[in-house]
Short mmCIF file of C-alpha atoms and ligand atoms in Angstrom, two decimals:
data_model
loop_
_atom_site.label_atom_id
_atom_site.label_comp_id
_atom_site.label_asym_id
_atom_site.label_seq_id
_atom_site.Cartn_x
_atom_site.Cartn_y
_atom_site.Cartn_z
CA MET N 1 28.60 -2.43 -12.44
CA LYS N 2 24.84 -2.54 -13.07
CA LEU N 3 22.13 -0.82 -11.07
CA ALA N 4 18.45 -1.59 -11.66
CA VAL N 5 16.02 1.14 -10.60
CA ILE N 6 12.69 -0.64 -10.19
CA ASN N 7 9.90 1.92 -10.26
CA GLY N 8 6.81 0.52 -8.54
CA SER N 9 4.50 3.49 -9.00
CA PRO N 10 1.24 2.85 -10.85
CA ARG N 11 1.79 6.35 -12.30
CA GLY N 12 4.89 5.06 -14.08
CA GLU N 13 6.75 7.71 -16.02
CA LYS N 14 4.69 10.53 -14.50
CA SER N 15 5.43 9.47 -10.96
CA ASN N 16 7.13 11.07 -8.00
CA SER N 17 9.04 7.79 -7.78
CA LYS N 18 10.60 8.55 -11.15
CA LYS N 19 11.80 11.94 -9.88
CA ILE N 20 13.33 10.37 -6.80
CA GLY N 21 15.08 7.75 -8.94
CA ALA N 22 16.47 10.49 -11.18
CA TRP N 23 17.83 12.35 -8.13
CA ILE N 24 19.55 9.26 -6.75
CA THR N 25 21.19 8.46 -10.09
CA SER N 26 21.94 12.03 -11.18
CA GLN N 27 25.68 11.61 -10.45
CA GLN N 28 25.99 8.38 -12.42
CA GLY N 29 28.37 10.11 -14.87
CA LEU N 30 31.01 10.10 -12.11
CA HIS N 31 31.14 6.30 -12.19
CA ASN N 32 32.81 5.05 -15.36
CA ASP N 33 31.75 1.44 -15.44
CA LEU N 34 28.17 2.03 -14.29
CA THR N 35 25.03 1.10 -16.24
CA VAL N 36 21.67 2.22 -14.84
CA ASP N 37 18.52 0.56 -16.17
CA THR N 38 15.01 1.51 -15.12
CA TYR N 39 12.10 -0.94 -14.96
CA TYR N 40 8.48 0.16 -14.65
CA LEU N 41 6.30 -2.34 -12.80
CA PHE N 42 3.07 -0.69 -13.97
CA LYS N 43 3.79 -2.50 -17.26
CA ILE N 44 2.38 -5.64 -15.71
CA ASN N 45 2.72 -7.73 -18.87
CA ARG N 46 6.46 -7.14 -18.86
CA GLN N 47 7.09 -8.11 -15.25
CA ASP N 48 8.12 -11.69 -16.16
CA ALA N 49 10.60 -10.45 -18.76
CA TYR N 50 12.01 -7.97 -16.23
CA ILE N 51 12.70 -10.80 -13.80
CA GLU N 52 14.65 -12.69 -16.46
CA ASP N 53 16.66 -9.55 -17.07
CA LEU N 54 17.25 -8.83 -13.39
CA SER N 55 18.54 -12.30 -12.66
CA GLY N 56 21.88 -10.95 -14.00
CA THR N 57 24.25 -9.02 -11.79
CA TYR N 58 22.24 -5.95 -10.95
CA ILE N 59 22.14 -4.16 -7.62
CA LEU N 60 18.41 -3.69 -7.00
CA LEU N 61 16.88 -0.35 -5.99
CA PHE N 62 13.11 -0.41 -5.55
CA ILE N 63 11.29 2.95 -5.42
CA PHE N 64 7.55 3.10 -4.84
CA PRO N 65 4.81 5.06 -3.03
CA LEU N 66 2.87 3.97 0.02
CA TYR N 67 -0.56 2.72 -1.08
CA VAL N 68 -3.12 2.08 1.64
CA ASP N 69 -0.38 1.52 4.20
CA SER N 70 1.80 -0.80 2.15
CA MET N 71 3.11 -1.31 -1.38
CA PRO N 72 0.92 -0.79 -4.47
CA GLY N 73 -0.76 -4.01 -5.66
CA ILE N 74 1.45 -4.15 -8.77
CA VAL N 75 4.54 -4.22 -6.55
CA LYS N 76 3.13 -7.07 -4.47
CA LEU N 77 2.40 -8.97 -7.67
CA PHE N 78 6.02 -8.49 -8.71
CA PHE N 79 7.32 -9.65 -5.31
CA GLU N 80 5.31 -12.86 -5.70
CA LYS N 81 6.69 -13.48 -9.17
CA LEU N 82 10.23 -12.74 -7.97
CA GLU N 83 9.88 -15.34 -5.23
CA GLN N 84 9.25 -17.98 -7.90
CA LYS N 85 12.78 -17.26 -9.18
CA LYS N 86 14.41 -16.67 -5.82
CA GLN N 87 17.40 -18.95 -6.50
CA ALA N 88 18.70 -16.32 -8.96
CA PHE N 89 18.57 -13.58 -6.32
CA GLY N 90 20.24 -15.10 -3.23
CA GLY N 91 22.75 -12.69 -1.65
CA ARG N 92 21.77 -9.91 -4.05
CA PRO N 93 22.20 -6.33 -2.69
CA VAL N 94 18.79 -4.66 -2.43
CA TYR N 95 17.68 -1.19 -1.35
CA PHE N 96 14.19 0.24 -1.02
CA VAL N 97 12.84 3.79 -1.15
CA ILE N 98 9.25 4.21 0.02
CA HIS N 99 7.53 7.55 0.07
CA SER N 100 4.13 8.60 1.31
CA GLY N 101 1.54 11.33 1.04
CA PHE N 102 1.21 11.74 4.80
CA PRO N 103 4.11 13.50 6.53
CA GLU N 104 4.67 11.05 9.41
CA LEU N 105 7.10 8.13 9.30
CA ILE N 106 4.76 5.95 11.34
CA HIS N 107 2.59 5.31 8.26
CA SER N 108 5.44 3.48 6.52
CA ARG N 109 7.05 1.63 9.42
CA SER N 110 5.00 -1.53 9.05
CA LEU N 111 5.85 -1.73 5.34
CA GLU N 112 9.52 -1.10 6.18
CA ARG N 113 9.38 -4.09 8.53
CA TYR N 114 7.84 -6.26 5.83
CA LEU N 115 10.40 -5.24 3.20
CA LYS N 116 13.22 -6.38 5.45
CA TYR N 117 11.39 -9.65 6.10
CA TYR N 118 10.74 -10.20 2.40
CA ALA N 119 14.31 -9.42 1.33
CA THR N 120 16.02 -11.50 4.01
CA LYS N 121 13.62 -14.31 4.98
CA ILE N 122 11.76 -14.88 1.73
CA MET N 123 14.39 -13.96 -0.87
CA ASP N 124 17.70 -14.50 1.00
CA MET N 125 18.87 -11.19 -0.43
CA ASN N 126 21.38 -8.82 1.12
CA HIS N 127 19.07 -6.09 2.45
CA LEU N 128 21.11 -2.91 2.82
CA GLY N 129 18.48 -0.45 3.90
CA THR N 130 15.16 1.28 3.34
CA ILE N 131 14.68 5.03 2.96
CA ILE N 132 11.32 6.48 3.94
CA TRP N 133 10.41 9.91 2.65
CA ALA N 134 7.26 10.92 4.48
CA GLY N 135 5.34 13.65 2.65
CA SER N 136 6.34 13.31 -1.02
CA GLU N 137 3.07 14.46 -2.55
CA PRO N 138 4.08 18.17 -2.77
CA LEU N 139 6.45 17.01 -5.53
CA GLN N 140 3.43 17.28 -7.82
CA MET N 141 2.82 20.88 -6.78
CA ALA N 142 6.13 22.60 -6.05
CA PRO N 143 9.28 23.13 -8.16
CA ASP N 144 12.32 20.92 -7.49
CA ASN N 145 14.18 23.89 -5.92
CA PHE N 146 11.86 23.57 -2.99
CA PHE N 147 13.40 20.16 -2.18
CA ARG N 148 17.09 21.11 -2.59
CA LYS N 149 18.29 19.67 0.72
CA LYS N 150 16.47 16.41 0.13
CA ILE N 151 17.79 16.17 -3.41
CA ILE N 152 21.37 16.52 -2.16
CA LEU N 153 20.77 13.82 0.41
CA PHE N 154 19.29 11.46 -2.21
CA GLU N 155 22.18 12.17 -4.61
CA GLY N 156 24.63 11.33 -1.86
CA GLN N 157 23.26 7.80 -1.48
CA LEU N 158 24.46 6.62 -4.91
CA ALA N 159 28.04 6.12 -3.73
CA THR N 160 26.79 4.04 -0.79
CA ILE N 161 24.62 1.94 -3.08
CA LEU N 162 27.33 1.31 -5.65
CA THR N 163 29.79 0.21 -2.96
CA LYS N 164 27.06 -2.09 -1.58
CA LYS N 165 27.25 -0.46 1.83
CA ARG N 166 24.45 -0.10 4.33
CA LEU N 167 22.41 3.11 4.18
CA PRO N 168 22.64 5.31 7.30
CA GLU N 169 20.28 4.02 10.01
CA ASP N 170 18.76 7.49 10.43
CA ILE N 171 18.41 8.32 6.73
CA SER N 172 14.62 8.75 6.98
CA GLU N 173 15.03 11.20 9.87
CA GLN N 174 17.77 13.02 7.92
CA LEU N 175 15.17 13.52 5.20
CA GLY N 176 13.17 15.48 7.72
CA GLY N 177 10.74 12.76 8.69
CA LYS N 178 9.07 12.88 12.09
CA GLU N 179 7.58 9.73 13.55
CA HIS N 180 4.32 11.40 14.63
CA ILE N 181 2.63 14.77 14.43
CA SER N 182 2.71 16.71 17.67
CA LYS N 183 -0.33 17.09 19.93
CA PHE N 184 -0.30 20.78 19.03
CA GLN N 185 -0.42 20.04 15.28
CA SER N 186 -3.29 17.65 15.71
CA ILE N 187 -5.27 20.31 17.58
CA ILE N 188 -4.39 23.21 15.31
CA TYR N 189 -4.70 21.42 11.94
CA PRO N 190 -8.51 21.22 11.78
CA ILE N 191 -8.74 25.01 12.23
CA THR N 192 -5.95 25.89 9.78
CA PRO N 193 -7.49 28.01 6.97
CA PHE N 194 -5.79 26.57 3.84
CA LYS N 195 -5.67 22.91 4.76
CA ASP N 196 -7.96 21.80 1.91
CA PHE N 197 -6.69 24.33 -0.62
CA TYR N 198 -4.99 21.86 -2.98
CA TRP N 199 -7.99 19.53 -3.22
CA ASN N 200 -10.49 22.34 -3.53
CA SER N 201 -8.49 23.96 -6.33
CA GLN N 202 -8.25 20.65 -8.21
CA LEU N 203 -11.98 20.06 -7.85
CA LYS N 204 -12.69 23.58 -8.99
CA LYS N 205 -10.46 23.18 -12.03
CA ASN N 206 -12.46 20.08 -12.97
CA LYS N 207 -15.81 21.77 -12.24
CA ALA N 208 -16.46 19.12 -9.62
CA LYS N 209 -16.34 21.19 -6.43
CA LYS N 210 -19.99 20.58 -5.57
CA LEU N 211 -19.42 16.83 -5.90
CA LEU N 212 -16.61 16.67 -3.32
CA LYS N 213 -18.69 14.68 -0.83
CA ASN N 214 -20.63 12.75 -3.45
CA GLN N 215 -21.82 9.29 -2.31
CA PRO N 216 -22.51 7.46 -5.58
CA TYR N 217 -22.86 4.06 -3.93
CA ALA N 218 -24.84 4.94 -0.80
CA MET Q 1 -25.67 -5.99 10.85
CA ASN Q 2 -24.23 -5.92 7.32
CA ILE Q 3 -21.09 -8.00 7.10
CA THR Q 4 -18.93 -7.94 3.97
CA ILE Q 5 -16.17 -10.51 3.53
CA ILE Q 6 -13.61 -9.98 0.78
CA ASN Q 7 -11.88 -13.18 -0.28
CA GLY Q 8 -8.44 -12.24 -1.62
CA SER Q 9 -7.24 -15.78 -2.39
CA ASN Q 10 -5.03 -16.30 -5.38
CA THR Q 11 -5.48 -19.28 -7.71
CA ASP Q 12 -3.22 -21.58 -5.66
CA ALA Q 13 -5.15 -24.84 -5.04
CA LYS Q 14 -3.42 -25.02 -1.66
CA TRP Q 15 -6.06 -22.69 -0.19
CA LEU Q 16 -9.18 -24.42 -1.54
CA ASP Q 17 -10.14 -25.94 1.82
CA HIS Q 18 -9.80 -22.51 3.43
CA GLU Q 19 -11.98 -20.96 0.72
CA ASN Q 20 -14.65 -23.61 1.18
CA ALA Q 21 -14.56 -23.08 4.92
CA LEU Q 22 -14.91 -19.34 4.30
CA LEU Q 23 -18.07 -20.06 2.33
CA SER Q 24 -19.50 -22.07 5.25
CA PHE Q 25 -18.37 -19.30 7.63
CA ALA Q 26 -20.37 -16.76 5.60
CA LYS Q 27 -23.41 -19.09 5.52
CA LYS Q 28 -23.26 -19.55 9.26
CA LEU Q 29 -23.18 -15.77 9.84
CA GLU Q 30 -26.25 -15.39 7.60
CA THR Q 31 -28.38 -16.84 10.40
CA ASN Q 32 -28.16 -13.52 12.26
CA HIS Q 33 -26.77 -11.01 9.74
CA GLN Q 34 -26.85 -9.81 6.15
CA VAL Q 35 -23.67 -11.23 4.66
CA THR Q 36 -21.95 -10.57 1.32
CA LEU Q 37 -18.96 -12.62 0.25
CA VAL Q 38 -16.94 -11.19 -2.65
CA THR Q 39 -14.18 -13.23 -4.28
CA ILE Q 40 -11.73 -10.86 -5.93
CA LYS Q 41 -10.25 -13.36 -8.40
CA ASP Q 42 -13.77 -13.88 -9.86
CA LEU Q 43 -14.12 -10.16 -10.63
CA LYS Q 44 -12.67 -8.08 -13.41
CA LEU Q 45 -10.81 -5.64 -11.18
CA ASN Q 46 -7.90 -3.60 -12.50
CA TYR Q 47 -5.04 -2.29 -10.42
CA CYS Q 48 -5.37 1.31 -9.19
CA THR Q 49 -3.39 3.68 -11.43
CA GLY Q 50 -3.07 6.49 -8.86
CA CYS Q 51 -4.82 9.03 -11.14
CA TRP Q 52 -7.01 10.48 -8.36
CA ASP Q 53 -9.93 11.03 -10.72
CA CYS Q 54 -12.01 9.46 -7.93
CA TRP Q 55 -11.14 12.45 -5.73
CA VAL Q 56 -10.91 15.42 -8.08
CA LYS Q 57 -12.78 14.66 -11.32
CA THR Q 58 -15.58 12.22 -10.58
CA PRO Q 59 -15.65 12.19 -6.76
CA GLY Q 60 -16.36 8.72 -5.41
CA VAL Q 61 -16.23 7.06 -8.85
CA CYS Q 62 -13.14 5.23 -10.15
CA MET Q 63 -12.19 5.80 -13.78
CA HIS Q 64 -11.80 2.05 -14.46
CA LYS Q 65 -14.71 0.49 -16.32
CA ASP Q 66 -14.70 -2.83 -14.50
CA ASP Q 67 -16.38 -4.57 -11.56
CA GLY Q 68 -15.16 -1.84 -9.16
CA PRO Q 69 -18.62 -0.27 -8.55
CA GLY Q 70 -20.11 -3.59 -7.37
CA TYR Q 71 -17.13 -4.13 -5.06
CA LEU Q 72 -17.39 -0.59 -3.65
CA LYS Q 73 -21.15 -0.93 -3.09
CA THR Q 74 -20.62 -3.99 -0.91
CA ILE Q 75 -17.88 -2.41 1.17
CA VAL Q 76 -19.52 0.96 1.77
CA LYS Q 77 -22.73 -0.61 3.09
CA ALA Q 78 -20.82 -2.87 5.54
CA ASP Q 79 -20.97 -2.40 9.28
CA MET Q 80 -18.24 -5.00 9.55
CA LEU Q 81 -15.66 -5.38 6.78
CA LEU Q 82 -13.37 -8.41 6.78
CA TYR Q 83 -10.58 -9.18 4.31
CA ALA Q 84 -9.59 -12.85 4.05
CA SER Q 85 -6.18 -13.59 2.62
CA PRO Q 86 -3.62 -16.33 2.29
CA ILE Q 87 -0.03 -15.45 3.20
CA VAL Q 88 1.90 -15.14 -0.05
CA SER Q 89 5.57 -14.17 -0.05
CA GLY Q 90 5.17 -13.37 3.64
CA PHE Q 91 2.38 -10.82 3.21
CA MET Q 92 -1.26 -10.49 2.15
CA SER Q 93 -1.84 -11.73 -1.42
CA SER Q 94 -1.58 -9.37 -4.38
CA GLU Q 95 -5.32 -9.95 -5.01
CA THR Q 96 -6.06 -8.65 -1.51
CA LYS Q 97 -3.70 -5.71 -1.99
CA LYS Q 98 -5.27 -4.83 -5.33
CA ALA Q 99 -8.72 -4.81 -3.70
CA LEU Q 100 -7.50 -2.64 -0.82
CA ASP Q 101 -5.99 -0.09 -3.21
CA ARG Q 102 -9.36 0.13 -4.96
CA PHE Q 103 -10.91 1.22 -1.65
CA ILE Q 104 -9.66 4.80 -2.18
CA PRO Q 105 -12.83 6.23 -3.85
CA SER Q 106 -14.68 5.52 -0.61
CA VAL Q 107 -12.70 8.09 1.37
CA LEU Q 108 -12.50 11.86 0.83
CA PRO Q 109 -9.28 13.60 -0.17
CA LEU Q 110 -9.66 15.84 2.89
CA ILE Q 111 -7.31 15.08 5.78
CA ARG Q 112 -7.94 15.44 9.51
CA PRO Q 113 -6.14 13.96 12.52
CA TYR Q 114 -7.47 10.63 13.79
CA GLU Q 115 -5.92 8.75 16.71
CA GLY Q 116 -3.05 11.27 16.65
CA GLU Q 117 -2.17 10.78 12.95
CA TYR Q 118 -3.22 12.36 9.68
CA HIS Q 119 -5.88 10.33 7.87
CA HIS Q 120 -8.50 10.96 5.24
CA LEU Q 121 -12.12 11.61 6.16
CA LYS Q 122 -14.72 8.96 5.36
CA ARG Q 123 -16.97 9.48 2.34
CA TYR Q 124 -19.61 7.15 3.76
CA ASP Q 125 -20.69 6.34 7.26
CA SER Q 126 -19.26 2.87 6.71
CA ALA Q 127 -17.77 -0.02 8.65
CA ASN Q 128 -16.88 0.63 12.24
CA THR Q 129 -15.36 -2.82 12.56
CA PHE Q 130 -12.57 -3.80 10.24
CA GLY Q 131 -10.47 -6.90 10.20
CA VAL Q 132 -8.41 -9.59 8.60
CA LEU Q 133 -8.82 -13.35 8.48
CA LEU Q 134 -5.43 -14.77 7.64
CA PHE Q 135 -5.32 -18.28 6.20
CA GLU Q 136 -3.05 -20.44 8.34
CA ASP Q 137 -1.36 -23.70 7.45
CA MET Q 138 1.65 -25.69 8.61
CA ASP Q 139 4.08 -23.32 6.88
CA THR Q 140 2.74 -20.14 8.48
CA ASP Q 141 5.53 -18.11 10.04
CA PRO Q 142 4.28 -16.28 13.16
CA GLU Q 143 6.57 -13.34 12.29
CA ALA Q 144 4.85 -12.89 8.90
CA ALA Q 145 1.43 -13.14 10.55
CA GLN Q 146 2.47 -10.51 13.08
CA ILE Q 147 3.64 -8.12 10.34
CA ILE Q 148 0.39 -8.58 8.41
CA PHE Q 149 -1.81 -8.03 11.48
CA GLU Q 150 0.14 -4.88 12.29
CA ASN Q 151 -0.31 -3.69 8.74
CA PHE Q 152 -4.06 -4.31 8.79
CA ASN Q 153 -4.31 -2.40 12.04
CA ARG Q 154 -2.81 0.56 10.18
CA ILE Q 155 -5.39 0.14 7.43
CA ARG Q 156 -8.08 0.11 10.12
CA LYS Q 157 -6.95 3.62 11.09
CA ASN Q 158 -6.99 4.69 7.45
CA MET Q 159 -10.60 3.50 7.33
CA ARG Q 160 -11.38 5.18 10.65
CA ALA Q 161 -12.88 2.01 12.05
CA ASP Q 162 -12.90 1.86 15.85
CA HIS Q 163 -12.79 -1.93 16.23
CA PHE Q 164 -10.27 -4.39 14.87
CA ILE Q 165 -10.47 -8.13 14.30
CA SER Q 166 -7.33 -10.10 13.43
CA GLN Q 167 -7.47 -13.85 13.33
CA LEU Q 168 -5.47 -16.76 11.95
CA VAL Q 169 -8.03 -19.07 10.37
CA ARG Q 170 -7.93 -22.73 9.40
CA PRO Q 171 -10.73 -24.81 7.92
CA ASP Q 172 -11.27 -26.31 11.39
CA ASN Q 173 -11.59 -23.09 13.42
CA MET Q 174 -13.79 -20.89 11.24
CA GLU Q 175 -17.02 -22.28 12.68
CA VAL Q 176 -16.02 -21.19 16.19
CA LEU Q 177 -15.14 -17.75 14.86
CA ALA Q 178 -18.52 -17.49 13.09
CA HIS Q 179 -20.16 -18.30 16.40
CA GLU Q 180 -18.20 -15.54 18.19
CA ILE Q 181 -18.91 -12.94 15.49
CA SER Q 182 -22.58 -13.87 15.40
CA ARG Q 183 -22.91 -12.56 18.93
CA TYR Q 184 -21.60 -9.10 17.94
C1 LIG U 301 -4.45 4.48 -4.11
C2 LIG U 301 -3.54 5.35 -3.30
C3 LIG U 301 -3.32 5.03 -1.97
C4 LIG U 301 -2.47 5.80 -1.19
N1 LIG U 301 -2.31 5.46 0.12
C5 LIG U 301 -1.50 6.19 0.92
C6 LIG U 301 -1.34 5.88 2.30
O1 LIG U 301 -1.90 4.90 2.81
N2 LIG U 301 -0.55 6.68 3.06
C7 LIG U 301 0.10 7.75 2.53
O2 LIG U 301 0.79 8.45 3.26
N3 LIG U 301 -0.02 8.07 1.22
C8 LIG U 301 -0.80 7.32 0.39
N4 LIG U 301 -0.94 7.64 -0.93
C9 LIG U 301 -0.20 8.79 -1.47
C10 LIG U 301 1.05 8.41 -2.26
O3 LIG U 301 1.94 7.64 -1.51
C11 LIG U 301 1.74 9.70 -2.73
O4 LIG U 301 0.83 10.44 -3.47
C12 LIG U 301 3.00 9.47 -3.54
O5 LIG U 301 3.71 10.69 -3.65
C13 LIG U 301 2.69 8.99 -4.96
O6 LIG U 301 3.92 8.71 -5.61
P1 LIG U 301 4.05 8.28 -7.14
O7 LIG U 301 3.75 9.52 -7.96
O8 LIG U 301 5.47 7.83 -7.28
O9 LIG U 301 3.08 7.19 -7.39
C14 LIG U 301 -1.79 6.91 -1.75
C15 LIG U 301 -2.03 7.24 -3.09
C16 LIG U 301 -2.89 6.49 -3.85
C17 LIG U 301 -3.13 6.87 -5.28
#
């Protein structure tokens, strides 16, 4: 059995998407006949060669971040190229993981809808589910221990994927995602003391704090 | 009013009539407004790499040395910002998506609630009207158009624009649309 992890993050090997992919496939040793291959879409020049490769018997698992409310441009480019070869992908099992900086699921719902449309109506693939992890950016800041429950949940999906079963309908909620912030949060957030801490500390580290609100093109 | 139109067509000849009509649409608007039409495929514009230098190292400035600054200048001065795109693989084109990703330097990293959701603050006092002109032809699937409009309405929130325009456009209906927008 062959599983292709298709990493659609422009950050490539330094991405949160890579970490998530590693969590999902961490138990691969338990499956004797399994080969896992990872493809990085940020290597744009290799996208055509990847498609040739993927037209074999792989189960497809796309993992990428939300970029301005949908997929990163490099992922859309890949989707367009894949459509050109759609006859090789009919009926193929496909899963998606999308993850976002903002902590509400609502940001990713429209992309989730499109992914289902793309997989089923454009590609005639066998779409078996989309996981949304809302609020993945802390992965850059906190140790993996902090995400233990989520890691276990991600690890648990490998068996489902390899048996080509549908992911649980509520998988995104199981990951802790809430559709919206509460009214209370939206009132309290602007007066929370440390809300800008991460950005301010990064700016300070780069001696750019005074430039935070710079308007170079005004 | 400053109107910026971003043409995100790919190189498919199928959309040439739409692109020409978009040119006439922009000309027509010029009667009453300052109009800039930017065609993404004519620019050297790289894909965003997600480095966030434009937020934490050189605020407002992307690290790519390409035509990004010219593109950003036209969008931050716009009162009305319209993205025009063909439907490719059931969604906006990758050219359009690339251009939208490169919008990020024009917002701040700081987050505050807007319309009941977390969104970034604006860096500039820019476009209060945001929209999409979606190229329509005989193959257009209303479901795809619906998904794209819904997605652009999300982007509108990300840009903190209060007004939204979403329109299926054909070479034969752009003149009417220009007339309607002219009255804005
Ligand atoms: C250009 C750009 C656009 C982004 N747009 C969004 C967005 O619209 N909504 C959101 O919640 N997060 C957004 N993010 C945040 C990413 O989804 C988040 O940082 C993610 O963890 C990055 O994952 P990666 O390291 O795998 O690329 C954006 C990040 C970048 C760099």
